[in-house]
Structure formats: C-alpha cells, structure tokens
Short mmCIF file of C-alpha atoms in Angstrom, two decimals:
data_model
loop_
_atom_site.label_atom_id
_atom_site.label_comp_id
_atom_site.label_asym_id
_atom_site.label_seq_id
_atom_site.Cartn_x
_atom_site.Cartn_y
_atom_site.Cartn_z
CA UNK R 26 -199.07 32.80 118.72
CA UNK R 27 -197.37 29.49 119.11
CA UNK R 28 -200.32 26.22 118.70
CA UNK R 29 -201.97 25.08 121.56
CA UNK R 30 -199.89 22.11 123.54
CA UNK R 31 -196.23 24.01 122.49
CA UNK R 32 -194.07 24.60 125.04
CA UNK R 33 -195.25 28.74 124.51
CA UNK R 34 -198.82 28.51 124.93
CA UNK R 35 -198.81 25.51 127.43
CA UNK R 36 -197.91 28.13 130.21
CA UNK R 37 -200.60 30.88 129.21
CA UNK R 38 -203.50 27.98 129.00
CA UNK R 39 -202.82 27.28 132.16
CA UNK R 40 -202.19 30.40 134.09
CA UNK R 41 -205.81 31.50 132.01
CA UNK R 42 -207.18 27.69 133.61
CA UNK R 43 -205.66 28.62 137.46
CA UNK R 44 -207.74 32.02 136.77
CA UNK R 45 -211.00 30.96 135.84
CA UNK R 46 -210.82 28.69 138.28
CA UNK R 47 -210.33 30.38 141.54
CA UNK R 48 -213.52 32.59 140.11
CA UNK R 49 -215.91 30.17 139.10
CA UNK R 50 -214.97 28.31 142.59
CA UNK R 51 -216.02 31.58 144.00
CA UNK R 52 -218.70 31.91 141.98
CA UNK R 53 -220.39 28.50 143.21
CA UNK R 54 -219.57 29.61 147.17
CA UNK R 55 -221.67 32.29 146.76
CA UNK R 56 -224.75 30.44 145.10
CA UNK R 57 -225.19 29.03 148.50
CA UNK R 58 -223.68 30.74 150.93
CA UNK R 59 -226.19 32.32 152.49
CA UNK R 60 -227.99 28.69 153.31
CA UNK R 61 -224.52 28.14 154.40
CA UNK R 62 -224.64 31.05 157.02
CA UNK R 63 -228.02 30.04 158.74
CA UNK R 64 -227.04 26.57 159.35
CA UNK R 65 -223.92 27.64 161.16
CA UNK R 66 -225.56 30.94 162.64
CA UNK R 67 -228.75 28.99 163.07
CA UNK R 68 -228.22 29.27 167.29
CA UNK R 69 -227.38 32.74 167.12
CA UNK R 70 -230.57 33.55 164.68
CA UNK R 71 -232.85 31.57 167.05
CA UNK R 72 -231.54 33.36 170.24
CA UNK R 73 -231.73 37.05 168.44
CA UNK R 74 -234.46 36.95 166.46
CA UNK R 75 -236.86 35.00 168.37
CA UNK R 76 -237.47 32.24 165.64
CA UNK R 77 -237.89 28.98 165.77
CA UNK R 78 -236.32 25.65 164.83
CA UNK R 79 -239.13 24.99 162.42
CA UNK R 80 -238.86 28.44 160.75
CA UNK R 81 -235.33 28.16 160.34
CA UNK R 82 -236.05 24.79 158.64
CA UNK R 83 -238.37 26.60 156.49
CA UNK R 84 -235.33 28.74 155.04
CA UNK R 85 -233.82 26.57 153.48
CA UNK R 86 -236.98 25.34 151.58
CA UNK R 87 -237.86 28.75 150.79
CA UNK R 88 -234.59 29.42 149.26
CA UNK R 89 -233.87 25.91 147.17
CA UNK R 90 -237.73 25.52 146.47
CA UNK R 91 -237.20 29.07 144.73
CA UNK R 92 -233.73 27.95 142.61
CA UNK R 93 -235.66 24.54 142.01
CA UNK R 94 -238.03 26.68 140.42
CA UNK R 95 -235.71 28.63 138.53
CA UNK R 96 -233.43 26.45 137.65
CA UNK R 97 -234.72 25.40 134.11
CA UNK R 98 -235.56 29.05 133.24
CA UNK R 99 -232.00 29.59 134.95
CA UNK R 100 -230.59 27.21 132.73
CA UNK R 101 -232.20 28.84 129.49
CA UNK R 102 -231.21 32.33 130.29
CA UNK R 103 -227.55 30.74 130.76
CA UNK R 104 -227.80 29.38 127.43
CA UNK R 105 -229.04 32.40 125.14
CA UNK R 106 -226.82 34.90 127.03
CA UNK R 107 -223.53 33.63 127.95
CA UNK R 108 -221.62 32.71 131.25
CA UNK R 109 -219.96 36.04 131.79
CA UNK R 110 -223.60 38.08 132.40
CA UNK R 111 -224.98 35.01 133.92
CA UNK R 112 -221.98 35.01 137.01
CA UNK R 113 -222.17 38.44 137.18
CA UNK R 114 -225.67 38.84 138.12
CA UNK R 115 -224.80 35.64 140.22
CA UNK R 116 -222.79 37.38 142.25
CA UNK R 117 -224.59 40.52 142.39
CA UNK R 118 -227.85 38.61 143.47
CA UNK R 119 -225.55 36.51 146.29
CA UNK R 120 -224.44 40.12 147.56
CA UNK R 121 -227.92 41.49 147.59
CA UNK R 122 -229.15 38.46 149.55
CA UNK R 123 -226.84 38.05 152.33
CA UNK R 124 -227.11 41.77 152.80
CA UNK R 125 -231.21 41.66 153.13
CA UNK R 126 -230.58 38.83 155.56
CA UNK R 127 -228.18 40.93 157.91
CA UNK R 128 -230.56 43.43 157.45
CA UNK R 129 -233.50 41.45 158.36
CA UNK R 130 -235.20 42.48 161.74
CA UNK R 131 -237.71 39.58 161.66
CA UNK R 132 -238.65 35.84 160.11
CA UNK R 133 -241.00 38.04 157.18
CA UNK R 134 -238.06 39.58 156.01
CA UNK R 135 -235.28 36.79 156.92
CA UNK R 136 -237.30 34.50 154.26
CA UNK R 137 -238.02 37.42 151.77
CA UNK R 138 -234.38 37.74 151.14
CA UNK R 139 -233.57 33.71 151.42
CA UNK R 140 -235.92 33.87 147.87
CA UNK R 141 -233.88 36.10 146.45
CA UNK R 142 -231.11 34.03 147.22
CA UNK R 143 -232.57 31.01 145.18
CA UNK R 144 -231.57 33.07 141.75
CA UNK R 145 -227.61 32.74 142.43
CA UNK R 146 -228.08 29.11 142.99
CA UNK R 147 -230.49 28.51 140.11
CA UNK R 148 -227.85 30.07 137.82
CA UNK R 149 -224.62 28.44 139.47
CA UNK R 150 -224.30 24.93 137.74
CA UNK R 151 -225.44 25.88 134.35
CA UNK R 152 -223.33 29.06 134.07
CA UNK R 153 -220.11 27.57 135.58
CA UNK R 154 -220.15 24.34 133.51
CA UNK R 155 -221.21 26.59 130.32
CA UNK R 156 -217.71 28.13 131.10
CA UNK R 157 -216.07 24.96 131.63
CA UNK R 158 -217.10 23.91 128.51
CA UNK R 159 -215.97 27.17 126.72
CA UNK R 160 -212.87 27.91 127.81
CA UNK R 161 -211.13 23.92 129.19
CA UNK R 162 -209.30 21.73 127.17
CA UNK R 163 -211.78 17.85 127.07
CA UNK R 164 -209.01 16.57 128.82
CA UNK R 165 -209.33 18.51 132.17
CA UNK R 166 -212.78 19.29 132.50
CA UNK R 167 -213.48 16.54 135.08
CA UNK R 168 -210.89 18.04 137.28
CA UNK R 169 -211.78 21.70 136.40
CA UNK R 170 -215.31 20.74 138.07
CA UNK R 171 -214.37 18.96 140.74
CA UNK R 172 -212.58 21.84 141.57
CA UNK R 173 -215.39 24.24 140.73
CA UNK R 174 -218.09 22.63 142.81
CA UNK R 175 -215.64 22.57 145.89
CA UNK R 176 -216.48 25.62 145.82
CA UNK R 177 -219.73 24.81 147.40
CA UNK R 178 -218.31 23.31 149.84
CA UNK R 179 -215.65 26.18 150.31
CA UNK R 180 -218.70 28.28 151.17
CA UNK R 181 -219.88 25.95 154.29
CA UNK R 182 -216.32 25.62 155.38
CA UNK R 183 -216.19 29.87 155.03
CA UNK R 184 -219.78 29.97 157.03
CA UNK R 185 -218.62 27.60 159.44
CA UNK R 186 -215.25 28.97 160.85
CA UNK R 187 -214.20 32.66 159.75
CA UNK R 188 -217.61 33.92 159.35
CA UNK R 189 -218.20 32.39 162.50
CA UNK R 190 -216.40 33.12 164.56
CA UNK R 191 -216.31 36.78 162.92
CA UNK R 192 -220.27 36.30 164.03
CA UNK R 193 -218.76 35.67 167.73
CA UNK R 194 -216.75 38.65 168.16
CA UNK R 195 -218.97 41.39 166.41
CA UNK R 196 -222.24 40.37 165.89
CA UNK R 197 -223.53 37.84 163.13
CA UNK R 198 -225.10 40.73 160.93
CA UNK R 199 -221.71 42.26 160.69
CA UNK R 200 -220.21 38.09 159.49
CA UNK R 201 -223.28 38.50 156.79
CA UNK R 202 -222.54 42.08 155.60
CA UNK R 203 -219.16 41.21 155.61
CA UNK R 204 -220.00 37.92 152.80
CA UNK R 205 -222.14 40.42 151.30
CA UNK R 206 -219.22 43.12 150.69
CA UNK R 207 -216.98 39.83 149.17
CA UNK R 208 -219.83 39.17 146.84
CA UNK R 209 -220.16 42.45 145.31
CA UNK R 210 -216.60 42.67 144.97
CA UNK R 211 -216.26 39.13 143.07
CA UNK R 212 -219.23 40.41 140.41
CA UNK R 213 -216.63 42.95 139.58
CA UNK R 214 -213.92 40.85 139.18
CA UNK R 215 -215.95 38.72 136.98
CA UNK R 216 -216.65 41.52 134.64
CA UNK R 217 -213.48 42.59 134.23
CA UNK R 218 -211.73 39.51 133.73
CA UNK R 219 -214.08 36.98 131.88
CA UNK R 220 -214.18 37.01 128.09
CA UNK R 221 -217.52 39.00 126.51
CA UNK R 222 -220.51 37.12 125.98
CA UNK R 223 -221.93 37.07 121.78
CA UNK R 224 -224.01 39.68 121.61
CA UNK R 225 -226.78 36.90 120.70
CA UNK R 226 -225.86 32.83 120.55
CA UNK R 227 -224.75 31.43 116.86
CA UNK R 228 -228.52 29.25 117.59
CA UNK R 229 -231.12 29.54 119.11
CA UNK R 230 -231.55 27.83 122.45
CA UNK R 231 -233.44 24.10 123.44
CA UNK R 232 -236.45 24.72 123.64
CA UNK R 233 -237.61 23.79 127.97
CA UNK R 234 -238.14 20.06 127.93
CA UNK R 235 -238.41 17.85 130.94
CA UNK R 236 -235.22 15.43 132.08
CA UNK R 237 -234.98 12.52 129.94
CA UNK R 238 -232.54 9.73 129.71
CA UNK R 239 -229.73 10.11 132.21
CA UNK R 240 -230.88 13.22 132.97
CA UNK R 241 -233.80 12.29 134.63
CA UNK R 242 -232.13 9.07 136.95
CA UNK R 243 -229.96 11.86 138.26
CA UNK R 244 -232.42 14.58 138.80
CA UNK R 245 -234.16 11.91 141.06
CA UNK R 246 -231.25 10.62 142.56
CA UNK R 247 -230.09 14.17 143.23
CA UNK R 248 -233.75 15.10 144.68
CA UNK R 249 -233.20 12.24 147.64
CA UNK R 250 -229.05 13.38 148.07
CA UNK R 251 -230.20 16.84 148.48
CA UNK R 252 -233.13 16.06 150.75
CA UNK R 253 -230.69 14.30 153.48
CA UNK R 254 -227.96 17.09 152.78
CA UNK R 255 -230.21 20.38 153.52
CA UNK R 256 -231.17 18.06 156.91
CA UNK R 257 -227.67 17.60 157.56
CA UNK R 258 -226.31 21.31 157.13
CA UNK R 259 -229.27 23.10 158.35
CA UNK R 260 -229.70 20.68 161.67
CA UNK R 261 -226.20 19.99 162.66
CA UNK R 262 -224.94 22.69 164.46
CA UNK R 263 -228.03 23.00 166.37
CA UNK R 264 -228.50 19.28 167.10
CA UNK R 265 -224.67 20.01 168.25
CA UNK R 266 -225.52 22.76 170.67
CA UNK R 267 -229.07 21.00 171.90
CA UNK R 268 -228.32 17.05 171.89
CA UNK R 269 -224.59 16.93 172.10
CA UNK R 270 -224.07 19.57 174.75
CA UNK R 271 -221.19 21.75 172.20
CA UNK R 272 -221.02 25.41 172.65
CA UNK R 273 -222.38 27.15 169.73
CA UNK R 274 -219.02 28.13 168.10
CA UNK R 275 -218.01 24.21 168.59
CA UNK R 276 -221.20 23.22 166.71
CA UNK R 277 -220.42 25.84 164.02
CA UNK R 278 -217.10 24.19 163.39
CA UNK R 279 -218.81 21.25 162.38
CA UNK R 280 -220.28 22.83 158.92
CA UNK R 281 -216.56 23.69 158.72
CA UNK R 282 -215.31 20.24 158.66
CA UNK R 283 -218.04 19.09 156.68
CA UNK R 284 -216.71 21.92 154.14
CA UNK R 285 -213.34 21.31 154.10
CA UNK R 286 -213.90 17.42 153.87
CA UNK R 287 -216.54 18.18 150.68
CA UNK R 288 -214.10 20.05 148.93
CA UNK R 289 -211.50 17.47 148.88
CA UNK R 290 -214.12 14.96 148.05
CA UNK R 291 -215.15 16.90 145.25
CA UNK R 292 -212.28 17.13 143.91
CA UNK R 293 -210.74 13.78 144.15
CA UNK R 294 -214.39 12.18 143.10
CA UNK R 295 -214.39 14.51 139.90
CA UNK R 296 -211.18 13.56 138.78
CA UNK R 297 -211.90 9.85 139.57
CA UNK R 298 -214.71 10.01 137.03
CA UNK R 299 -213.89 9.21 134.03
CA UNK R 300 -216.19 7.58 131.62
CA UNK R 301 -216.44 3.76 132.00
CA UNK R 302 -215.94 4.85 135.87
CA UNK R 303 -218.00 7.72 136.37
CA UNK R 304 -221.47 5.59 136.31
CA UNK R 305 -220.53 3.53 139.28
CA UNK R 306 -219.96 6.39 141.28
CA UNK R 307 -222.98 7.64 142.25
CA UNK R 308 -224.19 4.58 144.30
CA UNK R 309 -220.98 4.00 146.13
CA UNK R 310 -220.84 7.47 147.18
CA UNK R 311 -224.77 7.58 148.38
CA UNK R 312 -223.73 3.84 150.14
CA UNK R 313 -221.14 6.26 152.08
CA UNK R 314 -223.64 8.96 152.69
CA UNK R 315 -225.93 6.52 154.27
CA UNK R 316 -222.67 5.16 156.77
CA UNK R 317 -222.66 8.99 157.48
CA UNK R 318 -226.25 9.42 158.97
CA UNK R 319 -225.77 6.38 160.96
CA UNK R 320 -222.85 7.79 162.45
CA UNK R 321 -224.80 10.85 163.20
CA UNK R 322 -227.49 9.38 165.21
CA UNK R 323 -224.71 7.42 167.00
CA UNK R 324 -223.12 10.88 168.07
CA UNK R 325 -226.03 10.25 171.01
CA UNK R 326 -224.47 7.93 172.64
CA UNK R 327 -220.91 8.93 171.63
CA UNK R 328 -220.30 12.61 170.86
CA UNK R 329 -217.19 11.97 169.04
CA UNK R 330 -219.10 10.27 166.52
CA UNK R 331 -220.21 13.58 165.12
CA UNK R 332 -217.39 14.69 164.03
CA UNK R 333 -217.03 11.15 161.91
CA UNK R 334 -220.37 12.00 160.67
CA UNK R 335 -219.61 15.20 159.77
CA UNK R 336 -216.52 14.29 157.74
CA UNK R 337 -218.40 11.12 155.97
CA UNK R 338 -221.04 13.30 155.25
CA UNK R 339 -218.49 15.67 153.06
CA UNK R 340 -215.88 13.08 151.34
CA UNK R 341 -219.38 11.15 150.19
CA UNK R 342 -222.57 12.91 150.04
CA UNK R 343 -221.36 16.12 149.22
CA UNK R 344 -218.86 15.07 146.74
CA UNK R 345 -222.15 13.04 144.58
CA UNK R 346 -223.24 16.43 143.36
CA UNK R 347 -220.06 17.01 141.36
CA UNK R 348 -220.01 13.41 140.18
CA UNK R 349 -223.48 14.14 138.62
CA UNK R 350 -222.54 17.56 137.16
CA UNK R 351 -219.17 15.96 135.74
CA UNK R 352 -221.44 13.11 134.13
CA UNK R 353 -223.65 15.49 132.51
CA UNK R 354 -221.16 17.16 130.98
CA UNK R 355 -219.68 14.27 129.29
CA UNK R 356 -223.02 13.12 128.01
CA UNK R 357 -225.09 16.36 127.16
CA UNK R 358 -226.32 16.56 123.47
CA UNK R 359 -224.99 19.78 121.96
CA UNK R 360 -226.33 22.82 123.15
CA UNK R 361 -228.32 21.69 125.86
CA UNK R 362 -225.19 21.55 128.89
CA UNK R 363 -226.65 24.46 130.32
CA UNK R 364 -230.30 22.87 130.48
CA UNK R 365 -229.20 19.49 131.30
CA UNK R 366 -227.96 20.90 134.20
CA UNK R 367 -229.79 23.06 135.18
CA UNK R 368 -232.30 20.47 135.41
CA UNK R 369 -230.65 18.06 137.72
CA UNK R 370 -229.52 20.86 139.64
CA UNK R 371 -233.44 21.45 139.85
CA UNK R 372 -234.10 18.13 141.68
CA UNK R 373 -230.83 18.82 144.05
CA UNK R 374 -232.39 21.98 145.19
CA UNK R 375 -236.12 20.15 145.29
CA UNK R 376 -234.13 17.90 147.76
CA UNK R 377 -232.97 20.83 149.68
CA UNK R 378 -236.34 22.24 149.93
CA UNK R 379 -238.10 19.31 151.11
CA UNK R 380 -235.82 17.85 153.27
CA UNK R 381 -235.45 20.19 156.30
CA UNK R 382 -239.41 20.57 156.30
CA UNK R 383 -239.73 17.45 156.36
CA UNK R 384 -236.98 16.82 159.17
CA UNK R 385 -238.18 19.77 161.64
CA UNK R 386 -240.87 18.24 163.38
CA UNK R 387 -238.38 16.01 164.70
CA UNK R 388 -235.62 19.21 165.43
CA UNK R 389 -238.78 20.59 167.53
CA UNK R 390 -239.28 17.63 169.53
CA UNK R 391 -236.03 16.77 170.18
CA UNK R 392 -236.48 13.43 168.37
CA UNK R 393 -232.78 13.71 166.23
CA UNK R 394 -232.64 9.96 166.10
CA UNK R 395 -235.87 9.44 164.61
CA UNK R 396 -234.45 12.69 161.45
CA UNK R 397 -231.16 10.82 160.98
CA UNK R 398 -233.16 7.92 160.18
CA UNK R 399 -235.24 9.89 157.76
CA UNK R 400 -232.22 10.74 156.41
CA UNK R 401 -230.54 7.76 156.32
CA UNK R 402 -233.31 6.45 154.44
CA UNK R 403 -233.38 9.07 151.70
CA UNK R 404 -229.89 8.15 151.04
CA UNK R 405 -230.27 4.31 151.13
CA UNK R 406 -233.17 5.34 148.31
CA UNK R 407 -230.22 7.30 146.30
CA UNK R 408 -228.32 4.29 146.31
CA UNK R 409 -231.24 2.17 144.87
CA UNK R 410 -231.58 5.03 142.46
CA UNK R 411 -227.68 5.20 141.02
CA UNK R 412 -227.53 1.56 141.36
CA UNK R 413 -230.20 0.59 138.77
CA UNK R 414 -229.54 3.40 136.31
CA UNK R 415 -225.64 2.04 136.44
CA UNK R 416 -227.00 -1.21 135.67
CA UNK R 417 -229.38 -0.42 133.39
CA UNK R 418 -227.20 1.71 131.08
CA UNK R 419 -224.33 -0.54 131.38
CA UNK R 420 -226.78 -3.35 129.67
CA UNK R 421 -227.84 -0.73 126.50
CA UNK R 422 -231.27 -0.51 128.06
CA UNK R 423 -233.06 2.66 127.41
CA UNK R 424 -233.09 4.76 129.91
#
C-alpha cells in the first residue's frame, strides 16, 4: 500500500473521507429530526391532535431536557465503546422515535416518544466527532465538522420542505413514518460500512467530571444559543401561520430556509476556524444571532422581514454550534473528546429545553414581540459570554 499523501492513496483517503461523511451528516439529521418535524408540522399537530401551543412547546423541552441529561453518560458510553455501536443505536433510536410519534394518538404518548428521542441526540456530537477524530487527517477536521453538523441543519431543511409537503398530500403521520423508514435504513448502512469498534478501549475511560476550562464558557454560552434557537424553530412556523397571516405549508418553508442557510453556515464557519481565529468566532456569530431576532419581531410590521430572520438566524446562530464543537476538538485533553463534548452539547440541549417553556406563555397570548425579545436577549447574553472567554484566554488568564 503506497504511504499516505502519494499520489495512490491520496484518492482512496478521500473517497473513504466523501463516505464517512455523507453518513455521519446523516447521522446528526437524525439526532434531531424529530424536534425538526414538530416545529414544521407544529399547525398540523395542533389542528389533529387537539394540543396546544404550550404543549407543543413542552416537546421540545421534554426531548432536549432528556439528551441534556444524557449527554455526559452519552458521552461516556461513546468513549468505552466506539463510534460505530454508538451511531448505530443512534439511528436505530431516531427510527424508533419518529415512528412512536406518527403513531401517537394523543399529547401522553406524543411526549413519551419525544424522550426517547433525546438518546439519538445525546449520542450525536460525541460519537460523530469520536469518528472525526479516528478516521480524518488534523488537517481537515475543521471542515469534516462543519460539514458533519450541517447535517443538523439538513434535518430542518428535510422537515421543512419534502417532509412537508409529503405531510400535505398524505397525511403528516405518513411524512413521520416515512423519516422513520430512512432512519432504520441508515443504522444499517452504518453497520455495514463503518470500521469495527475494539472489543474494549486500549484505557479506560475519564472518569464523569463537570466542564472546566473552555469547556465550561461554552457549555454556558451554548445553554443561552440553544435557548433562543429551540424558540426560534419550534415558534416560527406557527407565529408564521398566526401573526403573519402564511398558509401553513408557507410557514413550513421557513424551517426550510433556516436549514438550508445553517448548513452553509456551518460549513463555511467550520472551515473559517482555525486556531488563532476560531476564539473570536463565537461572539460575532451570537452578535448576528441577536440582528436575527430583531428582524423577527420586525416581520410584524413587515412580513418580508421573516424570511431575513429566518436566513440570519441559520448563517449565524445555527452555524455557533459547529464553531464550538470544532473548538473542542482542537483543544480536548486526550481521551476526553467524547466527554468534552458531550458536555457542551449538554448545555446546548439545556438551552433547547428551557427556551420554548419559557417562550410559550407568550405563543399563547399572542404576545410574539414580547418572545423575540426574550430571545434576543438570550443571545445578546451569548455574546457577553464568547466575548469575555475570547478575551480572557487571549490574555493567559485561567479560565
């Protein structure tokens, strides 16, 4: 076998990169797609099964107050057993979710199977950067994430336009069982084509510690991003159908757009951050996320607005999360990737739990301008966050 970087292997390295890829891309669409799905079916779900804004708030805290839960044990089990085993019972968890939530006949079971949902997503980030880590060259990790956790993003752009509309012509439990089917399928795929896992790891695991150091200014900066994001995804279509007067397919299209806009973001943010760089970023990118809810609440008075919102709301907010996972990676101590981030994945979901409880009082009342304030402020706390972390560590002070 020629040496890695000969004109022989080059080819093979990459083809093997293009691979893993396009299935650990899927792998992080499926984490969340389900959350995904009830922000863009959110009308239809209100209208069918009979429940309310509030409730359908309370989803989304259910299911990323579960992986916020999980997430450290998440990133443990991702540790001592591999990344192969870990996205396979990803996947098969995703499938058995969104197929309990097609299934569902009422709010009981609607939130039963949300829960179960919350194991995908507290395995996502730690098993697909433990691959990363494995099997990409130092050199191309940044963009290999960036790509990665578009996937994300690839899932709301998925719930928001195929599934959909899919949702408008047969039913939105056929769109869900129809995600479901795609999940199952990529678990197999993942067996078959990733690399065994060591039967047991050459040392034993970190022992569970809280964040420290980095890790804990992003775990809080990632708790207020993901507090305004869950708002955003789980409100917008419906503040789209009830504020802005769009038809509910219209409204859906705006998770879309917010997708496809992420995943670029994403993308070009992750390959952006490269160390020396990559500090900065998280307070610019929270700076744009706050530009975003004020164009949101503007959508009031100018519908048009909304779909600005929408977009600022993917290149920026969105795109942080990567950022944070890309920084983590560059500064984890040995052996502890998987924990490290699984841990500020942990305040990301906290984020997502809290922040549509917190903003469905004022989905309820009709009050949108008073959430995207709410919102605006958790994000304009982000940016204090990343700021003074950027500062401090560029001085040498201890974190």
């Amino acid at each position: 076998m020629a040496p890695p970087g000969t004109s022989a292997s080059a080819p093979t390295a990459h083809r093997g990169d293009r691979r893993l890829v396009v299935l650990l891309t899927g792998a992080m669409a499926f984490s969340m797609l389900q959350l995904f799905l009830l922000g863009a079916l959110g009308p239809r779900l209100v209208a069918d099964l009979g429940v309310s804004p509030t409730v359908l708030g309370l989803t989304t805290t259910v299911g990323f107050g579960t992986a916020a839960l999980l997430s450290p044990i998440g990133g443990r089990i991702v540790d001592l057993t591999g990344p192969r085993r870990s996205l396979v019972l990803l996947l098969t968890a995703s499938a058995a979710a969104l197929a309990a939530i097609g299934a569902a006949p009422g709010a009981t079971v609607l939130l039963c199977a949300v829960a179960l949902g919350g194991l995908p997503q507290a395995l996502a980030n730690p098993a697909t950067n433990k691959a990363v880590l494995a099997a990409v060259a130092p050199e191309r990790r940044g963009a290999v994430t960036g790509l990665k956790q578009s996937g994300v993003q690839l899932g709301a752009f998925a719930a928001g336009l195929p599934l959909a509309a899919l949702a408008a012509g047969l039913g939105w439990r056929a769109a869900v069982w129809t995600a479901a089917a795609a999940a199952l399928l990529a678990a197999g795929w993942a067996h078959r084509v990733l690399p065994a896992d060591p039967v047991r790891p050459a040392a034993p695991a970190p022992a569970l510690r809280a964040p420290r150091g980095m890790t804990a200014w992003l775990c809080a900066y990632s708790l207020l991003l993901g507090a305004g994001i869950a708002s955003v995804n789980t409100y917008l279509a419906l503040y789209g159908v009830r504020e802005l007067g769009l038809g509910s397919t219209v409204a859906a299209a705006l998770v879309a757009v917010l997708g496809l806009t992420g995943i670029a973001g994403r993308v070009c943010w992750s390959r952006a951050a490269r160390p020396g760089r990559a500090e900065r970023l998280p307070a610019l990118l929270a700076g744009g996320a706050l530009l975003a809810a004020a164009l949101l609440a503007a959508a009031q008075w100018a519908v048009p607005l909304v779909w600005a919102g929408a977009v600022a709301v993917g290149v920026f907010a969105v795109s942080a999360n990567a950022v944070s996972m890309v920084l983590v990676m560059q500064r984890a101590t040995p052996g502890r990737a998987g924990q490290d981030s699984a841990l500020v994945a942990a305040g990301f979901f906290g984020g997502f739990a809290v922040g549509p409880a917190v903003f469905a009082p004022f989905a309820e009342s009709g009050h949108y301008g008073a959430g995207w304030l709410l919102v605006g402020t958790e994000f304009a706390l982000a940016v204090v966050v990343g700021y003074t972390w950027a500062r401090r560590d560029a001085r040498g002070e201890p974190a």
